Amino acid sequence: MDVLTSTAIKVTNPINGTILYEIDDPSEKELQDIFERARSVQRRIQAMSLDDRIKEVDKILQYVMQYQDLILDIIIAETGKSRTDAFAAEVFEVCDVVDVYKKMAPKVLKDRNVAIPVFLMGKKAKQFIEPLGTILVITPWNFPFYQVIVPSLMAFLAGNAVIVKPSEVTPLKPLWEHFFAKSDFMKDAIQVVVGGKETGARLVDMRPDKVHFTGSVRTGKRIMEACSKQLIAIDLELGGKDPSIVFDDINIDRTVNGVMWGAFTNAGQNCTGIERLYVQEGIYNKFIDELVDKTKKLRPSFPGRDITTDMDCDVGSMTAPFQVKIVEDHINDALEKGAKLLCGGIKEPGSMHMVPTILGECTHDMKIASEETFGPTIAVMKFKTEEEAIRLANDSPYGLGASVWTKDMDRGYRVARAIKCGNVCINNHMLNEADPYLPFGGVKDSGFGRFKGEEGLLTFCNLKSVLVDKMSDMIDPHWYPYTATKTTLLKNLMDSWFSKSRKYIKFAVNGLKIDTIGKKERLK
Ligand code: ADP
């Protein structure tokens, strides 16, 4: 059995408040057994050919294709997201990821021949791409299928065993049980450990070879602190406060639609959703009028709406009551500090069914424009010049995603370069995340390490450097005994090679002399 069962944390359907099931933290012994199984299966994974690992990963694709409706039903029941959000960002994208990595892994994970510098002439260098061992993946609640399966399959392809601790808010326990029962995926290669924060902390203490964490800044710091005690490597995919900059030369209709989606998809519960919107003054009124008008026409979830089957729901419910409190606090704080409610707002305090909300005249001293809100809100601000837009966009502790909307591609690239972030879109938003060929990650408080892309596979690898020399009767010129003659010859070599015009003959003569000494001179 790959999923542990338990009984204390209540997993709730956010749409109607019913308790779906309960989970508890596994015992110490159960966690130790999990690590033992991981370490034992890892030896077998490492011994497998990459082709065989790819065949295993292909089972994930086959499983998703066969059971996509069931997967969607379970995701929607635990997250409350609209069916299209769940389909696009969790199901379709997982298929894309498997497809891309089946092609990319053989290229990225094969050993490499590496060049050598002049100092090491005559030797060879290589890089062995090896697994790290056991990877602990700790995931948040907003994309509970994608965020578990994608890092796990990447770490597995690289030859690691994987232990995943999904969020206790959306653990998808029935889905993992079904997956391991039906997919025929290699036993114990990926183990999903359902439990609370304490379970996550105990798993870190058991010394995995690397932790891959996606979640909040606060928890990321705490886990990094725990990792530092045992020098465990960690990648941190943390929060964001994405700016979106709209210049006055855009196609208004297209950009309004794009911004609306970038802000409200997944009910705004995305680390790279649009949270701050900067609109150039020349089109400000027209653009905002249209944005507000269209936003009012979005069809959100509401109590009693069966969004599991109703495909016409644009914006699903919020997933976690604690997040609703944060979003409400940010809206109230903005209104108290002088922001203008342009649409939406808090219709019913505490309701999981939040309506898309746009706040005008925001300033950076408001929480809605400076802290991660993670809800269906947009904080709108006006700007005059490109420089001002860049300055405002960079005025944030976060550096995850951003977008620039303009017809002027030179300006698009210029601004994209000037924003301090890990991912940026020109004339779209957030789609970097949907491209498994692109590395994804942040700077500043948004974390570090890159996930996906070639770098994302290599993050789960030990890049072992191998220097290969011949076995002969020669010793190296820089080995003992150190003598004035050897040092002079080495200096001559350096001077002849690095002088403004390379002196090949002098280089060769000194090289031959060094070889001769290398055959003769030894400490007796
Ligand atoms: P969110 O899901 O809101 O981003 P967190 O960042 O707190 O929330 O949690 C993300 C994941 O980290 C969850 O799976 C959670 O159980 C886990 N977690 C929380 N605290 C710790 C901790 N101290 N050590 C390890 N894992 C933790």
PDB file of N, CA, C and O in Angstrom, residues 464-514:
ATOM      1  N   LYS A 464      28.203  14.597 -11.140  1.00  0.00           N
ATOM      2  CA  LYS A 464      29.521  14.149 -10.670  1.00  0.00           C
ATOM      3  C   LYS A 464      30.591  14.477 -11.703  1.00  0.00           C
ATOM      4  O   LYS A 464      30.504  14.062 -12.855  1.00  0.00           O
ATOM      5  N   SER A 465      31.609  15.224 -11.279  1.00  0.00           N
ATOM      6  CA  SER A 465      32.714  15.575 -12.170  1.00  0.00           C
ATOM      7  C   SER A 465      33.728  14.448 -12.185  1.00  0.00           C
ATOM      8  O   SER A 465      34.120  13.960 -11.127  1.00  0.00           O
ATOM      9  N   VAL A 466      34.146  14.054 -13.356  1.00  0.00           N
ATOM     10  CA  VAL A 466      35.112  12.959 -13.468  1.00  0.00           C
ATOM     11  C   VAL A 466      36.282  13.454 -14.310  1.00  0.00           C
ATOM     12  O   VAL A 466      36.094  13.914 -15.436  1.00  0.00           O
ATOM     13  N   LEU A 467      37.478  13.351 -13.741  1.00  0.00           N
ATOM     14  CA  LEU A 467      38.681  13.756 -14.474  1.00  0.00           C
ATOM     15  C   LEU A 467      39.452  12.471 -14.751  1.00  0.00           C
ATOM     16  O   LEU A 467      39.734  11.707 -13.835  1.00  0.00           O
ATOM     17  N   VAL A 468      39.771  12.222 -15.999  1.00  0.00           N
ATOM     18  CA  VAL A 468      40.380  10.942 -16.370  1.00  0.00           C
ATOM     19  C   VAL A 468      41.788  11.187 -16.892  1.00  0.00           C
ATOM     20  O   VAL A 468      41.984  11.968 -17.830  1.00  0.00           O
ATOM     21  N   ASP A 469      42.766  10.474 -16.284  1.00  0.00           N
ATOM     22  CA  ASP A 469      44.152  10.611 -16.730  1.00  0.00           C
ATOM     23  C   ASP A 469      44.653   9.241 -17.178  1.00  0.00           C
ATOM     24  O   ASP A 469      44.067   8.210 -16.841  1.00  0.00           O
ATOM     25  N   LYS A 470      45.743   9.256 -17.909  1.00  0.00           N
ATOM     26  CA  LYS A 470      46.331   7.988 -18.374  1.00  0.00           C
ATOM     27  C   LYS A 470      47.202   7.414 -17.258  1.00  0.00           C
ATOM     28  O   LYS A 470      47.744   8.157 -16.443  1.00  0.00           O
ATOM     29  N   MET A 471      47.343   6.109 -17.230  1.00  0.00           N
ATOM     30  CA  MET A 471      48.302   5.493 -16.317  1.00  0.00           C
ATOM     31  C   MET A 471      49.578   5.275 -17.118  1.00  0.00           C
ATOM     32  O   MET A 471      49.577   4.564 -18.122  1.00  0.00           O
ATOM     33  N   SER A 472      50.680   5.962 -16.713  1.00  0.00           N
ATOM     34  CA  SER A 472      51.919   5.873 -17.475  1.00  0.00           C
ATOM     35  C   SER A 472      53.091   6.076 -16.524  1.00  0.00           C
ATOM     36  O   SER A 472      52.909   6.122 -15.299  1.00  0.00           O
ATOM     37  N   ASP A 473      54.291   6.255 -17.079  1.00  0.00           N
ATOM     38  CA  ASP A 473      55.454   6.466 -16.218  1.00  0.00           C
ATOM     39  C   ASP A 473      55.687   7.957 -15.957  1.00  0.00           C
ATOM     40  O   ASP A 473      56.696   8.355 -15.386  1.00  0.00           O
ATOM     41  N   MET A 474      54.759   8.814 -16.387  1.00  0.00           N
ATOM     42  CA  MET A 474      54.916  10.273 -16.231  1.00  0.00           C
ATOM     43  C   MET A 474      54.301  10.759 -14.918  1.00  0.00           C
ATOM     44  O   MET A 474      53.290  10.215 -14.490  1.00  0.00           O
ATOM     45  N   ILE A 475      54.912  11.779 -14.343  1.00  0.00           N
ATOM     46  CA  ILE A 475      54.185  12.477 -13.262  1.00  0.00           C
ATOM     47  C   ILE A 475      53.872  13.896 -13.741  1.00  0.00           C
ATOM     48  O   ILE A 475      54.529  14.410 -14.651  1.00  0.00           O
ATOM     49  N   ASP A 476      52.870  14.509 -13.129  1.00  0.00           N
ATOM     50  CA  ASP A 476      52.439  15.837 -13.573  1.00  0.00           C
ATOM     51  C   ASP A 476      53.469  16.908 -13.201  1.00  0.00           C
ATOM     52  O   ASP A 476      54.137  16.782 -12.160  1.00  0.00           O
ATOM     53  N   PRO A 477      53.582  17.978 -14.007  1.00  0.00           N
ATOM     54  CA  PRO A 477      54.577  19.024 -13.733  1.00  0.00           C
ATOM     55  C   PRO A 477      54.316  19.759 -12.420  1.00  0.00           C
ATOM     56  O   PRO A 477      55.232  20.337 -11.841  1.00  0.00           O
ATOM     57  N   HIS A 478      53.079  19.737 -11.943  1.00  0.00           N
ATOM     58  CA  HIS A 478      52.803  20.479 -10.700  1.00  0.00           C
ATOM     59  C   HIS A 478      52.874  19.559  -9.480  1.00  0.00           C
ATOM     60  O   HIS A 478      52.546  19.975  -8.382  1.00  0.00           O
ATOM     61  N   TRP A 479      53.235  18.263  -9.690  1.00  0.00           N
ATOM     62  CA  TRP A 479      53.423  17.365  -8.528  1.00  0.00           C
ATOM     63  C   TRP A 479      54.811  17.606  -7.939  1.00  0.00           C
ATOM     64  O   TRP A 479      55.668  18.257  -8.551  1.00  0.00           O
ATOM     65  N   TYR A 480      55.051  17.007  -6.729  1.00  0.00           N
ATOM     66  CA  TYR A 480      56.388  17.119  -6.108  1.00  0.00           C
ATOM     67  C   TYR A 480      57.409  16.300  -6.900  1.00  0.00           C
ATOM     68  O   TYR A 480      57.027  15.317  -7.525  1.00  0.00           O
ATOM     69  N   PRO A 481      58.667  16.658  -6.868  1.00  0.00           N
ATOM     70  CA  PRO A 481      59.274  17.777  -6.149  1.00  0.00           C
ATOM     71  C   PRO A 481      59.094  19.085  -6.913  1.00  0.00           C
ATOM     72  O   PRO A 481      59.194  19.099  -8.141  1.00  0.00           O
ATOM     73  N   TYR A 482      58.789  20.151  -6.147  1.00  0.00           N
ATOM     74  CA  TYR A 482      58.752  21.479  -6.752  1.00  0.00           C
ATOM     75  C   TYR A 482      60.193  21.930  -7.010  1.00  0.00           C
ATOM     76  O   TYR A 482      61.038  21.846  -6.114  1.00  0.00           O
ATOM     77  N   THR A 483      60.485  22.365  -8.237  1.00  0.00           N
ATOM     78  CA  THR A 483      61.839  22.872  -8.515  1.00  0.00           C
ATOM     79  C   THR A 483      61.711  24.155  -9.307  1.00  0.00           C
ATOM     80  O   THR A 483      60.678  24.395  -9.966  1.00  0.00           O
ATOM     81  N   ALA A 484      62.767  24.943  -9.263  1.00  0.00           N
ATOM     82  CA  ALA A 484      62.774  26.217 -10.003  1.00  0.00           C
ATOM     83  C   ALA A 484      62.629  25.938 -11.495  1.00  0.00           C
ATOM     84  O   ALA A 484      61.913  26.661 -12.212  1.00  0.00           O
ATOM     85  N   THR A 485      63.240  24.863 -12.006  1.00  0.00           N
ATOM     86  CA  THR A 485      63.163  24.561 -13.445  1.00  0.00           C
ATOM     87  C   THR A 485      61.713  24.289 -13.853  1.00  0.00           C
ATOM     88  O   THR A 485      61.222  24.820 -14.854  1.00  0.00           O
ATOM     89  N   LYS A 486      61.041  23.461 -13.057  1.00  0.00           N
ATOM     90  CA  LYS A 486      59.649  23.128 -13.427  1.00  0.00           C
ATOM     91  C   LYS A 486      58.768  24.377 -13.395  1.00  0.00           C
ATOM     92  O   LYS A 486      57.942  24.597 -14.282  1.00  0.00           O
ATOM     93  N   THR A 487      58.952  25.176 -12.361  1.00  0.00           N
ATOM     94  CA  THR A 487      58.111  26.373 -12.242  1.00  0.00           C
ATOM     95  C   THR A 487      58.374  27.313 -13.413  1.00  0.00           C
ATOM     96  O   THR A 487      57.447  27.899 -13.985  1.00  0.00           O
ATOM     97  N   THR A 488      59.650  27.435 -13.805  1.00  0.00           N
ATOM     98  CA  THR A 488      59.981  28.312 -14.935  1.00  0.00           C
ATOM     99  C   THR A 488      59.338  27.776 -16.223  1.00  0.00           C
ATOM    100  O   THR A 488      58.772  28.535 -17.021  1.00  0.00           O
ATOM    101  N   LEU A 489      59.441  26.469 -16.411  1.00  0.00           N
ATOM    102  CA  LEU A 489      58.849  25.890 -17.640  1.00  0.00           C
ATOM    103  C   LEU A 489      57.324  26.117 -17.662  1.00  0.00           C
ATOM    104  O   LEU A 489      56.744  26.451 -18.698  1.00  0.00           O
ATOM    105  N   LEU A 490      56.707  25.939 -16.513  1.00  0.00           N
ATOM    106  CA  LEU A 490      55.248  26.173 -16.433  1.00  0.00           C
ATOM    107  C   LEU A 490      54.918  27.631 -16.748  1.00  0.00           C
ATOM    108  O   LEU A 490      53.962  27.922 -17.462  1.00  0.00           O
ATOM    109  N   LYS A 491      55.761  28.524 -16.205  1.00  0.00           N
ATOM    110  CA  LYS A 491      55.524  29.960 -16.469  1.00  0.00           C
ATOM    111  C   LYS A 491      55.692  30.243 -17.967  1.00  0.00           C
ATOM    112  O   LYS A 491      54.902  30.987 -18.566  1.00  0.00           O
ATOM    113  N   ASN A 492      56.732  29.629 -18.582  1.00  0.00           N
ATOM    114  CA  ASN A 492      56.927  29.808 -20.029  1.00  0.00           C
ATOM    115  C   ASN A 492      55.712  29.321 -20.814  1.00  0.00           C
ATOM    116  O   ASN A 492      55.275  29.941 -21.782  1.00  0.00           O
ATOM    117  N   LEU A 493      55.177  28.178 -20.363  1.00  0.00           N
ATOM    118  CA  LEU A 493      53.967  27.636 -21.030  1.00  0.00           C
ATOM    119  C   LEU A 493      52.828  28.652 -20.959  1.00  0.00           C
ATOM    120  O   LEU A 493      52.160  28.939 -21.958  1.00  0.00           O
ATOM    121  N   MET A 494      52.622  29.169 -19.768  1.00  0.00           N
ATOM    122  CA  MET A 494      51.518  30.123 -19.574  1.00  0.00           C
ATOM    123  C   MET A 494      51.723  31.375 -20.429  1.00  0.00           C
ATOM    124  O   MET A 494      50.809  31.815 -21.132  1.00  0.00           O
ATOM    125  N   ASP A 495      52.985  31.910 -20.382  1.00  0.00           N
ATOM    126  CA  ASP A 495      53.258  33.141 -21.141  1.00  0.00           C
ATOM    127  C   ASP A 495      53.044  32.915 -22.636  1.00  0.00           C
ATOM    128  O   ASP A 495      52.460  33.750 -23.334  1.00  0.00           O
ATOM    129  N   SER A 496      53.533  31.758 -23.153  1.00  0.00           N
ATOM    130  CA  SER A 496      53.427  31.538 -24.598  1.00  0.00           C
ATOM    131  C   SER A 496      51.977  31.340 -25.023  1.00  0.00           C
ATOM    132  O   SER A 496      51.560  31.758 -26.096  1.00  0.00           O
ATOM    133  N   TRP A 497      51.171  30.743 -24.159  1.00  0.00           N
ATOM    134  CA  TRP A 497      49.774  30.462 -24.526  1.00  0.00           C
ATOM    135  C   TRP A 497      48.868  31.685 -24.385  1.00  0.00           C
ATOM    136  O   TRP A 497      48.010  31.947 -25.217  1.00  0.00           O
ATOM    137  N   PHE A 498      49.110  32.467 -23.329  1.00  0.00           N
ATOM    138  CA  PHE A 498      48.177  33.579 -23.049  1.00  0.00           C
ATOM    139  C   PHE A 498      48.706  34.948 -23.488  1.00  0.00           C
ATOM    140  O   PHE A 498      48.045  35.951 -23.250  1.00  0.00           O
ATOM    141  N   SER A 499      49.894  34.980 -24.128  1.00  0.00           N
ATOM    142  CA  SER A 499      50.371  36.285 -24.600  1.00  0.00           C
ATOM    143  C   SER A 499      49.447  36.752 -25.727  1.00  0.00           C
ATOM    144  O   SER A 499      48.710  35.938 -26.302  1.00  0.00           O
ATOM    145  N   LYS A 500      49.477  38.034 -26.039  1.00  0.00           N
ATOM    146  CA  LYS A 500      48.493  38.599 -26.986  1.00  0.00           C
ATOM    147  C   LYS A 500      48.510  37.825 -28.295  1.00  0.00           C
ATOM    148  O   LYS A 500      47.461  37.508 -28.856  1.00  0.00           O
ATOM    149  N   SER A 501      49.770  37.505 -28.814  1.00  0.00           N
ATOM    150  CA  SER A 501      49.788  36.614 -29.982  1.00  0.00           C
ATOM    151  C   SER A 501      50.357  35.279 -29.489  1.00  0.00           C
ATOM    152  O   SER A 501      51.448  35.248 -28.894  1.00  0.00           O
ATOM    153  N   ARG A 502      49.579  34.254 -29.676  1.00  0.00           N
ATOM    154  CA  ARG A 502      49.946  32.942 -29.120  1.00  0.00           C
ATOM    155  C   ARG A 502      51.251  32.444 -29.756  1.00  0.00           C
ATOM    156  O   ARG A 502      51.400  32.483 -30.981  1.00  0.00           O
ATOM    157  N   LYS A 503      52.186  31.973 -28.908  1.00  0.00           N
ATOM    158  CA  LYS A 503      53.489  31.521 -29.422  1.00  0.00           C
ATOM    159  C   LYS A 503      53.512  29.994 -29.369  1.00  0.00           C
ATOM    160  O   LYS A 503      53.926  29.387 -28.371  1.00  0.00           O
ATOM    161  N   TYR A 504      53.105  29.395 -30.520  1.00  0.00           N
ATOM    162  CA  TYR A 504      52.919  27.939 -30.528  1.00  0.00           C
ATOM    163  C   TYR A 504      54.241  27.176 -30.373  1.00  0.00           C
ATOM    164  O   TYR A 504      54.302  26.155 -29.704  1.00  0.00           O
ATOM    165  N   ILE A 505      55.291  27.695 -31.028  1.00  0.00           N
ATOM    166  CA  ILE A 505      56.559  26.944 -31.003  1.00  0.00           C
ATOM    167  C   ILE A 505      57.133  26.936 -29.591  1.00  0.00           C
ATOM    168  O   ILE A 505      57.501  25.901 -29.050  1.00  0.00           O
ATOM    169  N   LYS A 506      57.148  28.129 -28.968  1.00  0.00           N
ATOM    170  CA  LYS A 506      57.646  28.219 -27.590  1.00  0.00           C
ATOM    171  C   LYS A 506      56.815  27.311 -26.661  1.00  0.00           C
ATOM    172  O   LYS A 506      57.350  26.626 -25.780  1.00  0.00           O
ATOM    173  N   PHE A 507      55.532  27.297 -26.907  1.00  0.00           N
ATOM    174  CA  PHE A 507      54.628  26.465 -26.095  1.00  0.00           C
ATOM    175  C   PHE A 507      55.003  24.987 -26.239  1.00  0.00           C
ATOM    176  O   PHE A 507      55.138  24.248 -25.261  1.00  0.00           O
ATOM    177  N   ALA A 508      55.209  24.549 -27.505  1.00  0.00           N
ATOM    178  CA  ALA A 508      55.516  23.145 -27.765  1.00  0.00           C
ATOM    179  C   ALA A 508      56.862  22.760 -27.158  1.00  0.00           C
ATOM    180  O   ALA A 508      56.998  21.705 -26.516  1.00  0.00           O
ATOM    181  N   VAL A 509      57.861  23.646 -27.302  1.00  0.00           N
ATOM    182  CA  VAL A 509      59.205  23.337 -26.783  1.00  0.00           C
ATOM    183  C   VAL A 509      59.148  23.175 -25.261  1.00  0.00           C
ATOM    184  O   VAL A 509      59.651  22.206 -24.693  1.00  0.00           O
ATOM    185  N   ASN A 510      58.478  24.125 -24.599  1.00  0.00           N
ATOM    186  CA  ASN A 510      58.384  24.034 -23.139  1.00  0.00           C
ATOM    187  C   ASN A 510      57.577  22.822 -22.690  1.00  0.00           C
ATOM    188  O   ASN A 510      57.892  22.186 -21.690  1.00  0.00           O
ATOM    189  N   GLY A 511      56.549  22.495 -23.487  1.00  0.00           N
ATOM    190  CA  GLY A 511      55.726  21.317 -23.194  1.00  0.00           C
ATOM    191  C   GLY A 511      56.560  20.052 -23.247  1.00  0.00           C
ATOM    192  O   GLY A 511      56.466  19.183 -22.366  1.00  0.00           O
ATOM    193  N   LEU A 512      57.410  19.941 -24.275  1.00  0.00           N
ATOM    194  CA  LEU A 512      58.253  18.751 -24.419  1.00  0.00           C
ATOM    195  C   LEU A 512      59.245  18.647 -23.263  1.00  0.00           C
ATOM    196  O   LEU A 512      59.471  17.573 -22.711  1.00  0.00           O
ATOM    197  N   LYS A 513      59.793  19.813 -22.863  1.00  0.00           N
ATOM    198  CA  LYS A 513      60.761  19.810 -21.751  1.00  0.00           C
ATOM    199  C   LYS A 513      60.075  19.331 -20.457  1.00  0.00           C
ATOM    200  O   LYS A 513      60.635  18.556 -19.699  1.00  0.00           O
ATOM    201  N   ILE A 514      58.857  19.814 -20.260  1.00  0.00           N
ATOM    202  CA  ILE A 514      58.120  19.406 -19.044  1.00  0.00           C
ATOM    203  C   ILE A 514      57.861  17.894 -19.073  1.00  0.00           C
ATOM    204  O   ILE A 514      58.010  17.205 -18.064  1.00  0.00           O
TER     205      ILE A 514
END
